[in-house]
């Protein structure tokens, strides 16, 4: 059964009255719960432990009876333990960083890809995209959902897509200029970098046709929006998503730019108290918990995103009725997003533990310099290594740099520091100094 009719703007769904929407969500939730209970042993076991049977979930109001799912479940069930369909039904794998060296992966059926495509197409349409547009996709293509996700959505809209992928600023600007890109899809920090580089490279901003951008994959601020809108003379829209649920397009901004509408016919959102897991009412800040209600390949029940935000169900001037999420104001875990790449301190720690001569004491210092994230990894040397030759120390430094790049996927500046120079803490050790001022936590 095809759940999605793949419309790029669907007022019958996007502007549906909330009561009918709840009825639709209830029906889809019941189907999802029955599907995973029958096909995914972990879900069945968890539900049995919680004493919940599929028939206990009569509607969306019963959702809080269901157990949560966590990133650790994806890690423990890696790669295919959470699939709810035979592997032959899966047509795509996408992934993102896990807490260890291994990525977490999600499997998509053909219908899951269709639903995801529709969610991105709605997002781009809401940001003004149409058939006449030339959309430059500067999110990375590959396991990361940004590139392919934006690409699929832009194709569905019928626009001309330029699949640039990330990096190579000079070529990005040349193509944007020469082909007359009208929409840019990339991380907000890279967009600012492009806007600044454009002037440095001697281009006149008036020669560009850009009119809007869909920016996401990392936290950003209203100040960054203002800067982006000014740099390119565009409308800058926020777009949110995560691999476990679909990828970009889970939520998107409309022209009101007052929160991101969650595609609630496909994904049900709750806010919970991060400490107790108790559901919180709309309007209160807490952890976003998402349930896929139309995904069949690897459905997610009450997935703890660790993202902190507020949900708003008050009417929006655009006419869409789907609930809006605020900007992400923090994380409940220690995940950092560096140049669009999710980074967990535990990944860096596992790299360090495999290198002789370094102590397991480290500090991550993150700055944003010229709109680009800079990650410095301060690592303590052991007493023995400290007295070694400069050449030996340089070798260790190179090795750590290479390993971090290969395991974590980001270039870091490694700074070796003398033994016992990193402050020890009595409680939970502080491993991160983030000077970017992006979140309120
Ligand atoms: O970042 C999907 C995506 C691609 C979204 C392109 C938007 C545009 P992951 O790599 O799995 O997926 O990372 C998901 O990134 O839990 C948030 O912490 C963060 N994130 C994504 N979008 C936003 C946003 C993609 N608009 C994690 N604002 C999420 C703040 C965001 N944080």
Tab-separated table of C-alpha atoms and ligand atoms in Angstrom:
chain	number	residue	atom	x	y	z
A	1	UNK	CA	0.000	0.000	0.000
A	2	UNK	CA	1.298	3.437	-0.879
A	3	UNK	CA	0.617	5.718	2.056
A	4	UNK	CA	1.897	8.822	0.376
A	5	UNK	CA	0.444	10.355	-2.752
A	6	UNK	CA	3.558	12.475	-2.999
A	7	UNK	CA	2.103	15.881	-3.338
A	8	UNK	CA	4.487	18.756	-2.921
A	9	UNK	CA	1.918	20.917	-1.168
A	10	UNK	CA	-1.133	19.162	0.118
A	11	UNK	CA	-3.557	21.491	1.914
A	12	UNK	CA	-5.946	18.587	2.515
A	13	UNK	CA	-3.265	17.141	4.785
A	14	UNK	CA	-1.105	20.123	5.734
A	15	UNK	CA	-4.061	22.327	6.679
A	16	UNK	CA	-6.266	19.518	8.011
A	17	UNK	CA	-8.274	20.260	11.139
A	18	UNK	CA	-6.481	18.860	14.164
A	19	UNK	CA	-9.252	16.474	15.094
A	20	UNK	CA	-9.142	14.734	11.725
A	21	UNK	CA	-5.375	14.747	11.927
A	22	UNK	CA	-5.528	12.941	15.272
A	23	UNK	CA	-7.830	10.345	13.747
A	24	UNK	CA	-5.352	9.798	10.914
A	25	UNK	CA	-2.454	9.604	13.377
A	26	UNK	CA	-4.345	7.141	15.545
A	27	UNK	CA	-5.031	4.854	12.624
A	28	UNK	CA	-1.410	4.974	11.471
A	29	UNK	CA	-0.034	4.500	14.972
A	30	UNK	CA	-2.168	1.382	15.475
A	31	UNK	CA	-0.899	-0.038	12.178
A	32	UNK	CA	2.729	0.792	13.055
A	33	UNK	CA	2.493	-0.796	16.502
A	34	UNK	CA	0.908	-3.974	15.121
A	35	UNK	CA	3.585	-4.103	12.411
A	36	UNK	CA	6.581	-3.766	14.747
A	37	UNK	CA	5.093	-6.054	17.403
A	38	UNK	CA	4.725	-8.776	14.803
A	39	UNK	CA	8.080	-8.245	13.110
A	40	UNK	CA	10.703	-6.733	15.425
A	41	UNK	CA	11.703	-8.946	18.378
A	42	UNK	CA	13.149	-6.046	20.409
A	43	UNK	CA	9.960	-4.016	20.180
A	44	UNK	CA	7.868	-7.061	21.057
A	45	UNK	CA	10.072	-7.826	24.054
A	46	UNK	CA	10.008	-4.209	25.271
A	47	UNK	CA	6.255	-3.996	24.938
A	48	UNK	CA	5.800	-7.324	26.720
A	49	UNK	CA	8.045	-6.118	29.528
A	50	UNK	CA	5.965	-2.944	29.801
A	51	UNK	CA	2.792	-5.054	29.770
A	52	UNK	CA	1.454	-3.375	26.624
A	53	UNK	CA	-0.189	-5.285	23.799
A	54	UNK	CA	-0.881	-3.768	20.374
A	55	UNK	CA	-4.621	-3.749	21.141
A	56	UNK	CA	-3.941	-1.482	24.159
A	57	UNK	CA	-2.965	1.261	21.720
A	58	UNK	CA	-6.378	2.401	20.568
A	59	UNK	CA	-5.327	5.844	19.501
A	60	UNK	CA	-2.638	8.486	19.653
A	61	UNK	CA	-3.677	9.310	23.246
A	62	UNK	CA	-2.258	5.919	24.271
A	63	UNK	CA	1.187	6.610	22.844
A	64	UNK	CA	2.766	7.252	26.247
A	65	UNK	CA	2.097	3.606	27.174
A	66	UNK	CA	4.748	2.599	24.650
A	67	UNK	CA	8.386	2.185	25.653
A	68	UNK	CA	11.029	4.612	24.376
A	69	UNK	CA	13.643	3.814	21.728
A	70	UNK	CA	17.165	5.177	22.021
A	71	UNK	CA	20.280	5.673	19.922
A	72	UNK	CA	21.800	2.815	21.934
A	73	UNK	CA	19.107	0.498	20.530
A	74	UNK	CA	20.269	1.311	17.005
A	75	UNK	CA	23.845	0.652	18.092
A	76	UNK	CA	22.972	-2.622	19.829
A	77	UNK	CA	20.828	-3.833	16.924
A	78	UNK	CA	23.357	-2.721	14.297
A	79	UNK	CA	22.930	-3.141	11.416
A	80	UNK	CA	19.586	-4.821	10.709
A	81	UNK	CA	18.103	-5.867	14.075
A	82	UNK	CA	15.387	-3.205	13.976
A	83	UNK	CA	14.176	-3.949	10.456
A	84	UNK	CA	10.463	-4.719	10.366
A	85	UNK	CA	10.491	-6.106	6.813
A	86	UNK	CA	12.624	-8.721	5.037
A	87	UNK	CA	15.961	-7.295	3.980
A	88	UNK	CA	14.941	-7.697	0.329
A	89	UNK	CA	12.320	-4.949	0.838
A	90	UNK	CA	14.978	-2.422	1.808
A	91	UNK	CA	16.096	-0.241	-1.077
A	92	UNK	CA	18.314	2.252	0.736
A	93	UNK	CA	20.641	2.571	3.686
A	94	UNK	CA	21.535	5.953	5.165
A	95	UNK	CA	23.597	6.591	8.251
A	96	UNK	CA	25.091	9.039	10.678
A	97	UNK	CA	27.577	9.027	13.524
A	98	UNK	CA	26.985	6.738	16.437
A	99	UNK	CA	28.518	7.108	19.843
A	100	UNK	CA	31.303	4.717	18.850
A	101	UNK	CA	33.357	4.352	15.684
A	102	UNK	CA	30.479	2.598	13.928
A	103	UNK	CA	27.757	4.655	12.280
A	104	UNK	CA	24.144	4.078	13.095
A	105	UNK	CA	22.233	3.026	10.005
A	106	UNK	CA	18.630	3.158	8.971
A	107	UNK	CA	16.964	1.042	6.273
A	108	UNK	CA	14.275	2.446	3.978
A	109	UNK	CA	11.735	0.609	1.857
A	110	UNK	CA	10.683	2.107	-1.462
A	111	UNK	CA	7.663	3.603	0.270
A	112	UNK	CA	9.824	5.045	3.061
A	113	UNK	CA	11.964	6.817	0.462
A	114	UNK	CA	8.764	8.110	-1.168
A	115	UNK	CA	7.415	9.450	2.130
A	116	UNK	CA	10.758	11.088	2.927
A	117	UNK	CA	10.880	12.614	-0.548
A	118	UNK	CA	7.403	14.019	-0.042
A	119	UNK	CA	8.403	15.556	3.294
A	120	UNK	CA	11.395	17.309	1.712
A	121	UNK	CA	9.330	18.380	-1.299
A	122	UNK	CA	6.801	19.985	1.064
A	123	UNK	CA	9.665	21.743	2.858
A	124	UNK	CA	11.178	23.133	-0.332
A	125	UNK	CA	7.756	24.161	-1.650
A	126	UNK	CA	7.117	25.995	1.590
A	127	UNK	CA	10.410	27.851	1.042
A	128	UNK	CA	9.159	28.947	-2.369
A	129	UNK	CA	10.629	26.283	-4.653
A	130	UNK	CA	8.928	25.311	-7.892
A	131	UNK	CA	9.578	23.971	-11.358
A	132	UNK	CA	11.385	27.115	-12.469
A	133	UNK	CA	13.940	26.866	-9.700
A	134	UNK	CA	17.572	25.871	-9.864
A	135	UNK	CA	18.421	24.205	-6.580
A	136	UNK	CA	22.043	23.874	-5.560
A	137	UNK	CA	22.443	21.006	-3.099
A	138	UNK	CA	25.568	21.576	-1.062
A	139	UNK	CA	24.808	19.079	1.699
A	140	UNK	CA	27.146	16.084	1.492
A	141	UNK	CA	25.995	13.169	-0.659
A	142	UNK	CA	26.544	9.702	0.759
A	143	UNK	CA	25.426	7.999	3.943
A	144	UNK	CA	24.524	11.434	5.344
A	145	UNK	CA	20.867	12.119	4.541
A	146	UNK	CA	21.361	15.792	3.647
A	147	UNK	CA	22.545	15.467	0.043
A	148	UNK	CA	20.316	12.701	-1.260
A	149	UNK	CA	17.360	13.888	0.824
A	150	UNK	CA	17.436	17.427	-0.559
A	151	UNK	CA	18.126	16.041	-4.035
A	152	UNK	CA	15.081	13.763	-4.013
A	153	UNK	CA	12.821	16.525	-2.715
A	154	UNK	CA	14.118	19.041	-5.250
A	155	UNK	CA	13.552	16.537	-8.065
A	156	UNK	CA	10.022	15.902	-6.833
A	157	UNK	CA	9.334	19.636	-6.957
A	158	UNK	CA	10.458	19.484	-10.579
A	159	UNK	CA	13.296	21.937	-10.108
A	160	UNK	CA	16.654	21.747	-11.861
A	161	UNK	CA	19.006	20.174	-9.319
A	162	UNK	CA	22.726	20.874	-9.103
A	163	UNK	CA	24.143	18.008	-7.008
A	164	UNK	CA	27.275	19.800	-5.819
A	165	UNK	CA	27.730	17.936	-2.517
A	166	UNK	CA	29.835	19.701	0.118
A	167	UNK	CA	33.166	21.503	-0.083
A	168	UNK	CA	35.138	23.305	-2.788
A	169	UNK	CA	33.932	26.826	-2.093
A	170	UNK	CA	35.325	28.360	-5.266
A	171	UNK	CA	33.525	25.871	-7.482
A	172	UNK	CA	30.306	26.228	-5.469
A	173	UNK	CA	30.296	29.969	-6.085
A	174	UNK	CA	31.250	29.662	-9.726
A	175	UNK	CA	28.353	27.263	-10.369
A	176	UNK	CA	25.960	29.366	-8.299
A	177	UNK	CA	26.949	32.388	-10.373
A	178	UNK	CA	27.180	30.835	-13.828
A	179	UNK	CA	24.129	28.555	-13.610
A	180	UNK	CA	22.055	31.112	-11.735
A	181	UNK	CA	21.061	28.963	-8.743
A	182	UNK	CA	17.892	30.294	-7.145
A	183	UNK	CA	17.882	28.141	-4.013
A	184	UNK	CA	20.702	26.884	-1.818
A	185	UNK	CA	20.502	23.837	0.451
A	186	UNK	CA	23.374	23.438	2.914
A	187	UNK	CA	24.309	23.902	6.555
A	188	UNK	CA	23.763	27.473	7.766
A	189	UNK	CA	27.392	27.907	8.797
A	190	UNK	CA	28.647	26.877	5.364
A	191	UNK	CA	26.100	29.191	3.743
A	192	UNK	CA	27.546	32.103	5.710
A	193	UNK	CA	31.026	31.064	4.675
A	194	UNK	CA	29.901	31.014	1.024
A	195	UNK	CA	28.306	34.449	1.385
A	196	UNK	CA	31.474	35.899	2.827
A	197	UNK	CA	33.759	34.175	0.317
A	198	UNK	CA	31.670	35.482	-2.552
A	199	UNK	CA	32.732	39.031	-1.760
A	200	UNK	CA	36.343	38.058	-1.095
A	201	UNK	CA	36.478	36.404	-4.502
A	202	UNK	CA	35.449	39.662	-6.131
A	203	UNK	CA	31.905	38.697	-7.150
A	204	UNK	CA	29.173	41.297	-7.014
A	205	UNK	CA	26.239	39.853	-4.999
A	206	UNK	CA	23.854	41.505	-7.493
A	207	UNK	CA	25.060	39.097	-10.177
A	208	UNK	CA	23.523	36.159	-8.246
A	209	UNK	CA	19.921	34.972	-8.660
A	210	UNK	CA	19.610	33.263	-5.274
A	211	UNK	CA	16.251	33.975	-3.626
A	212	UNK	CA	16.011	31.451	-0.816
A	213	UNK	CA	17.820	28.776	1.138
A	214	UNK	CA	16.889	25.723	3.223
A	215	UNK	CA	19.406	25.421	5.994
A	216	UNK	CA	19.673	22.768	8.684
A	217	UNK	CA	21.558	19.748	10.059
A	218	UNK	CA	23.037	21.863	12.874
A	219	UNK	CA	21.804	24.408	15.400
A	220	UNK	CA	21.711	28.031	14.320
A	221	UNK	CA	20.340	31.321	15.564
A	222	UNK	CA	18.106	34.233	14.501
A	223	UNK	CA	21.261	36.349	14.226
A	224	UNK	CA	22.632	33.871	11.700
A	225	UNK	CA	19.375	34.072	9.761
A	226	UNK	CA	19.645	37.854	9.603
A	227	UNK	CA	23.221	37.619	8.450
A	228	UNK	CA	22.400	35.057	5.761
A	229	UNK	CA	19.426	37.004	4.477
A	230	UNK	CA	21.586	40.081	4.219
A	231	UNK	CA	24.638	38.402	2.695
A	232	UNK	CA	22.682	36.863	-0.183
A	233	UNK	CA	19.538	39.009	-0.160
A	234	UNK	CA	17.440	35.863	0.318
A	235	UNK	CA	14.835	34.294	2.576
A	236	UNK	CA	16.542	31.787	4.853
A	237	UNK	CA	14.432	28.848	6.106
A	238	UNK	CA	15.153	26.308	8.780
A	239	UNK	CA	14.773	22.593	8.039
A	240	UNK	CA	15.098	19.810	10.609
A	241	UNK	CA	15.477	16.077	10.496
A	242	UNK	CA	17.442	13.066	11.604
A	243	UNK	CA	18.545	9.845	9.969
A	244	UNK	CA	16.713	7.591	12.413
A	245	UNK	CA	13.351	9.106	11.446
A	246	UNK	CA	13.928	9.929	7.750
A	247	UNK	CA	16.492	12.665	7.161
A	248	UNK	CA	15.834	16.345	6.387
A	249	UNK	CA	12.171	17.300	6.084
A	250	UNK	CA	10.837	15.917	9.370
A	251	UNK	CA	10.027	19.579	10.061
A	252	UNK	CA	10.354	22.762	8.043
A	253	UNK	CA	9.669	26.478	8.214
A	254	UNK	CA	6.918	28.230	6.325
A	255	UNK	CA	7.015	31.898	5.275
A	256	UNK	CA	5.873	32.894	8.795
A	257	UNK	CA	9.362	31.789	9.987
A	258	UNK	CA	7.934	31.142	13.409
A	259	UNK	CA	8.875	27.533	14.127
A	260	UNK	CA	9.082	24.439	11.942
A	261	UNK	CA	5.924	22.509	11.017
A	262	UNK	CA	6.390	18.846	11.809
A	263	UNK	CA	5.050	16.597	9.041
A	264	UNK	CA	2.572	15.191	11.523
A	265	UNK	CA	0.817	12.861	9.130
A	266	UNK	CA	4.065	10.870	9.000
A	267	UNK	CA	5.792	11.659	12.301
A	268	UNK	CA	4.145	12.153	15.696
A	269	UNK	CA	5.957	14.492	18.091
A	270	UNK	CA	5.936	14.616	21.886
A	271	UNK	CA	7.955	16.618	24.387
A	272	UNK	CA	9.112	14.816	27.508
A	273	UNK	CA	10.993	15.749	30.631
A	274	UNK	CA	14.526	14.565	29.787
A	275	UNK	CA	15.145	13.357	33.336
A	276	UNK	CA	11.920	11.454	34.019
A	277	UNK	CA	10.579	10.744	30.525
A	278	UNK	CA	7.193	12.160	31.607
A	279	UNK	CA	5.251	13.794	28.757
A	280	UNK	CA	5.080	17.598	28.953
A	281	UNK	CA	2.329	19.796	27.513
A	282	UNK	CA	2.737	21.868	24.359
A	283	UNK	CA	4.539	25.098	25.164
A	284	UNK	CA	6.994	23.587	27.612
A	285	UNK	CA	10.631	23.059	26.826
A	286	UNK	CA	11.885	19.483	26.899
A	287	UNK	CA	13.262	16.624	24.849
A	288	UNK	CA	11.687	15.954	21.483
A	289	UNK	CA	10.451	12.364	21.106
A	290	UNK	CA	9.397	11.222	17.647
A	291	UNK	CA	7.348	8.263	16.427
A	292	UNK	CA	7.172	7.351	12.755
A	293	UNK	CA	3.605	6.483	11.802
A	294	UNK	CA	3.966	5.675	8.124
A	295	UNK	CA	7.434	4.116	7.906
A	296	UNK	CA	7.558	0.377	7.306
A	297	UNK	CA	11.261	-0.548	6.889
A	298	UNK	CA	12.622	0.561	10.228
A	299	UNK	CA	9.838	2.260	12.166
A	300	UNK	CA	10.790	4.167	15.305
A	301	UNK	CA	8.560	4.094	18.374
A	302	UNK	CA	8.983	7.069	20.719
A	303	UNK	CA	12.532	7.788	19.620
A	304	UNK	CA	14.470	9.987	22.074
A	305	UNK	CA	16.100	12.579	19.804
A	306	UNK	CA	18.031	14.259	22.651
A	307	UNK	CA	17.145	17.558	20.969
A	308	UNK	CA	15.616	20.177	23.250
A	309	UNK	CA	12.846	22.382	21.907
A	310	UNK	CA	9.276	23.584	22.453
A	311	UNK	CA	6.166	22.500	20.515
A	312	UNK	CA	3.509	25.013	19.533
A	313	UNK	CA	0.065	24.021	18.291
A	314	UNK	CA	-1.401	27.530	18.071
A	315	UNK	CA	-2.651	28.445	14.571
A	316	UNK	CA	-0.058	29.603	12.075
A	317	UNK	CA	-0.650	32.466	9.645
A	318	UNK	CA	0.340	30.228	6.707
A	319	UNK	CA	-2.738	28.054	7.259
A	320	UNK	CA	-0.841	24.857	7.984
A	321	UNK	CA	-2.179	23.146	11.086
A	322	UNK	CA	0.696	20.798	11.849
A	323	UNK	CA	2.402	21.516	15.135
A	324	UNK	CA	5.538	23.689	15.051
A	325	UNK	CA	8.808	22.983	16.815
A	326	UNK	CA	11.064	25.817	17.926
A	327	UNK	CA	14.723	26.016	17.096
A	328	UNK	CA	16.788	23.388	18.886
A	329	UNK	CA	18.069	25.106	22.008
A	330	UNK	CA	20.326	22.340	23.302
A	331	UNK	CA	20.990	18.625	23.581
A	332	UNK	CA	20.429	16.303	26.504
A	333	UNK	CA	23.566	14.373	25.590
A	334	UNK	CA	27.059	15.500	24.683
A	335	UNK	CA	26.729	15.294	20.897
A	336	UNK	CA	28.398	18.158	19.060
A	337	UNK	CA	27.790	19.084	15.454
A	338	UNK	CA	31.025	20.209	13.826
A	339	UNK	CA	30.759	21.478	10.254
A	340	UNK	CA	27.533	19.478	9.947
A	341	UNK	CA	29.066	16.232	11.240
A	342	UNK	CA	27.699	14.712	14.449
A	343	UNK	CA	30.552	14.140	16.873
A	344	UNK	CA	30.426	12.324	20.201
A	345	UNK	CA	33.282	12.783	22.697
A	346	UNK	CA	33.150	9.002	23.225
A	347	UNK	CA	34.279	8.504	19.606
A	348	UNK	CA	37.336	10.681	20.212
A	349	UNK	CA	37.976	8.863	23.475
A	350	UNK	CA	37.933	5.477	21.743
A	351	UNK	CA	40.488	6.774	19.203
A	352	UNK	CA	42.758	8.023	21.994
A	353	UNK	CA	42.528	4.787	23.952
A	354	UNK	CA	44.045	2.937	21.022
A	355	UNK	CA	47.114	5.158	20.796
A	356	UNK	CA	49.992	4.323	23.127
A	357	UNK	CA	51.676	7.255	24.841
A	358	UNK	CA	48.561	9.340	25.434
A	359	UNK	CA	46.544	9.481	28.626
A	360	UNK	CA	42.730	9.148	28.494
A	361	UNK	CA	42.413	12.790	29.509
A	362	UNK	CA	41.246	15.170	26.851
A	363	UNK	CA	39.277	18.325	26.236
A	364	UNK	CA	37.393	19.364	23.113
A	365	UNK	CA	37.416	23.077	22.397
A	366	UNK	CA	35.058	24.256	19.674
A	367	UNK	CA	35.161	27.715	18.114
A	368	UNK	CA	33.635	29.310	15.070
A	369	UNK	CA	36.216	31.299	13.167
A	370	UNK	CA	35.247	33.037	9.910
A	371	UNK	CA	31.954	31.114	9.976
A	372	UNK	CA	33.762	27.776	10.061
A	373	UNK	CA	33.802	25.425	13.037
A	374	UNK	CA	37.205	24.678	14.481
A	375	UNK	CA	37.656	21.659	16.723
A	376	UNK	CA	40.731	21.536	18.895
A	377	UNK	CA	41.406	18.284	20.696
A	378	UNK	CA	43.691	18.777	23.664
A	379	UNK	CA	45.270	15.494	24.678
A	380	UNK	CA	47.488	14.786	27.631
A	381	UNK	CA	50.755	12.984	27.074
A	382	UNK	CA	51.873	10.337	29.551
A	383	UNK	CA	54.938	11.063	31.666
A	384	UNK	CA	57.030	8.695	29.525
A	385	UNK	CA	56.060	10.315	26.236
A	386	UNK	CA	56.515	13.808	27.614
A	387	UNK	CA	60.263	13.326	27.811
A	388	UNK	CA	60.476	11.932	24.257
A	389	UNK	CA	61.982	13.613	21.231
A	390	UNK	CA	60.106	16.251	19.282
A	391	UNK	CA	59.976	13.882	16.294
A	392	UNK	CA	58.287	11.156	18.354
A	393	UNK	CA	55.765	13.589	19.744
A	394	UNK	CA	55.028	14.908	16.260
A	395	UNK	CA	54.427	11.319	15.117
A	396	UNK	CA	51.831	10.771	17.831
A	397	UNK	CA	50.148	14.036	16.988
A	398	UNK	CA	49.883	13.077	13.309
A	399	UNK	CA	48.538	9.673	14.202
A	400	UNK	CA	45.821	11.100	16.432
A	401	UNK	CA	44.868	13.646	13.761
A	402	UNK	CA	44.611	10.969	11.066
A	403	UNK	CA	42.643	8.575	13.275
A	404	UNK	CA	40.138	11.235	14.317
A	405	UNK	CA	39.632	12.185	10.670
A	406	UNK	CA	39.105	8.588	9.649
A	407	UNK	CA	36.916	7.403	12.551
A	408	UNK	CA	34.961	10.554	13.379
A	409	UNK	CA	34.972	12.173	9.942
A	410	UNK	CA	36.134	15.648	10.926
A	411	UNK	CA	39.485	17.377	10.691
A	412	UNK	CA	40.623	18.364	14.185
A	413	UNK	CA	43.563	20.358	15.427
A	414	UNK	CA	45.363	18.167	17.920
A	415	UNK	CA	47.236	19.870	20.708
A	416	UNK	CA	49.374	17.700	22.968
A	417	UNK	CA	49.583	19.052	26.473
A	418	UNK	CA	51.818	18.123	29.441
A	419	UNK	CA	50.785	15.345	31.848
A	420	UNK	CA	48.116	16.340	34.410
A	421	UNK	CA	47.467	19.727	32.788
A	422	UNK	CA	43.815	19.044	31.942
A	423	UNK	CA	41.654	19.882	34.958
A	424	UNK	CA	40.309	16.819	36.771
A	425	UNK	CA	36.784	17.056	37.993
A	426	UNK	CA	35.262	15.310	40.948
A	427	UNK	CA	31.943	14.648	39.329
A	428	UNK	CA	31.112	14.206	35.681
A	429	UNK	CA	34.185	15.293	33.800
A	430	UNK	CA	33.859	18.317	31.572
A	431	UNK	CA	35.126	17.376	28.162
A	432	UNK	CA	33.724	20.133	26.006
A	433	UNK	CA	34.215	23.867	25.786
A	434	UNK	CA	31.900	25.177	23.093
A	435	UNK	CA	32.498	28.848	22.377
A	436	UNK	CA	30.077	29.123	19.432
A	437	UNK	CA	27.100	30.379	21.426
A	438	UNK	CA	24.598	28.353	19.366
A	439	UNK	CA	22.532	26.818	22.099
A	440	UNK	CA	21.106	28.087	25.301
A	441	UNK	CA	22.359	25.167	27.345
B	1	LIG	O1	21.323	16.260	10.033
B	1	LIG	C1	19.452	15.523	8.696
B	1	LIG	C2	19.386	16.858	8.040
B	1	LIG	C3	20.091	17.074	6.883
B	1	LIG	C4	18.569	17.843	8.556
B	1	LIG	C5	20.009	18.291	6.232
B	1	LIG	C6	18.449	19.074	7.916
B	1	LIG	C7	19.171	19.288	6.762
B	1	LIG	P1	21.647	13.520	11.256
B	1	LIG	O2	22.994	13.550	10.651
B	1	LIG	O3	21.102	12.213	11.677
B	1	LIG	O4	20.587	14.090	10.265
B	1	LIG	O5	21.659	14.527	12.503
B	1	LIG	C8	20.483	14.745	13.235
B	1	LIG	O6	21.156	17.029	13.677
B	1	LIG	O7	19.126	15.279	16.033
B	1	LIG	C9	19.796	17.588	15.522
B	1	LIG	O8	20.588	17.513	16.691
B	1	LIG	C10	20.630	18.150	14.383
B	1	LIG	N1	19.821	18.961	13.472
B	1	LIG	C11	19.283	18.609	12.286
B	1	LIG	N2	18.615	19.666	11.750
B	1	LIG	C12	18.726	20.704	12.636
B	1	LIG	C13	18.254	22.038	12.679
B	1	LIG	C14	20.558	15.373	9.716
B	1	LIG	N3	17.540	22.579	11.696
B	1	LIG	C15	20.716	15.812	14.289
B	1	LIG	N4	18.556	22.779	13.775
B	1	LIG	C16	19.445	16.203	15.012
B	1	LIG	C17	19.276	22.261	14.793
B	1	LIG	C18	19.488	20.241	13.739
B	1	LIG	N5	19.767	21.019	14.796
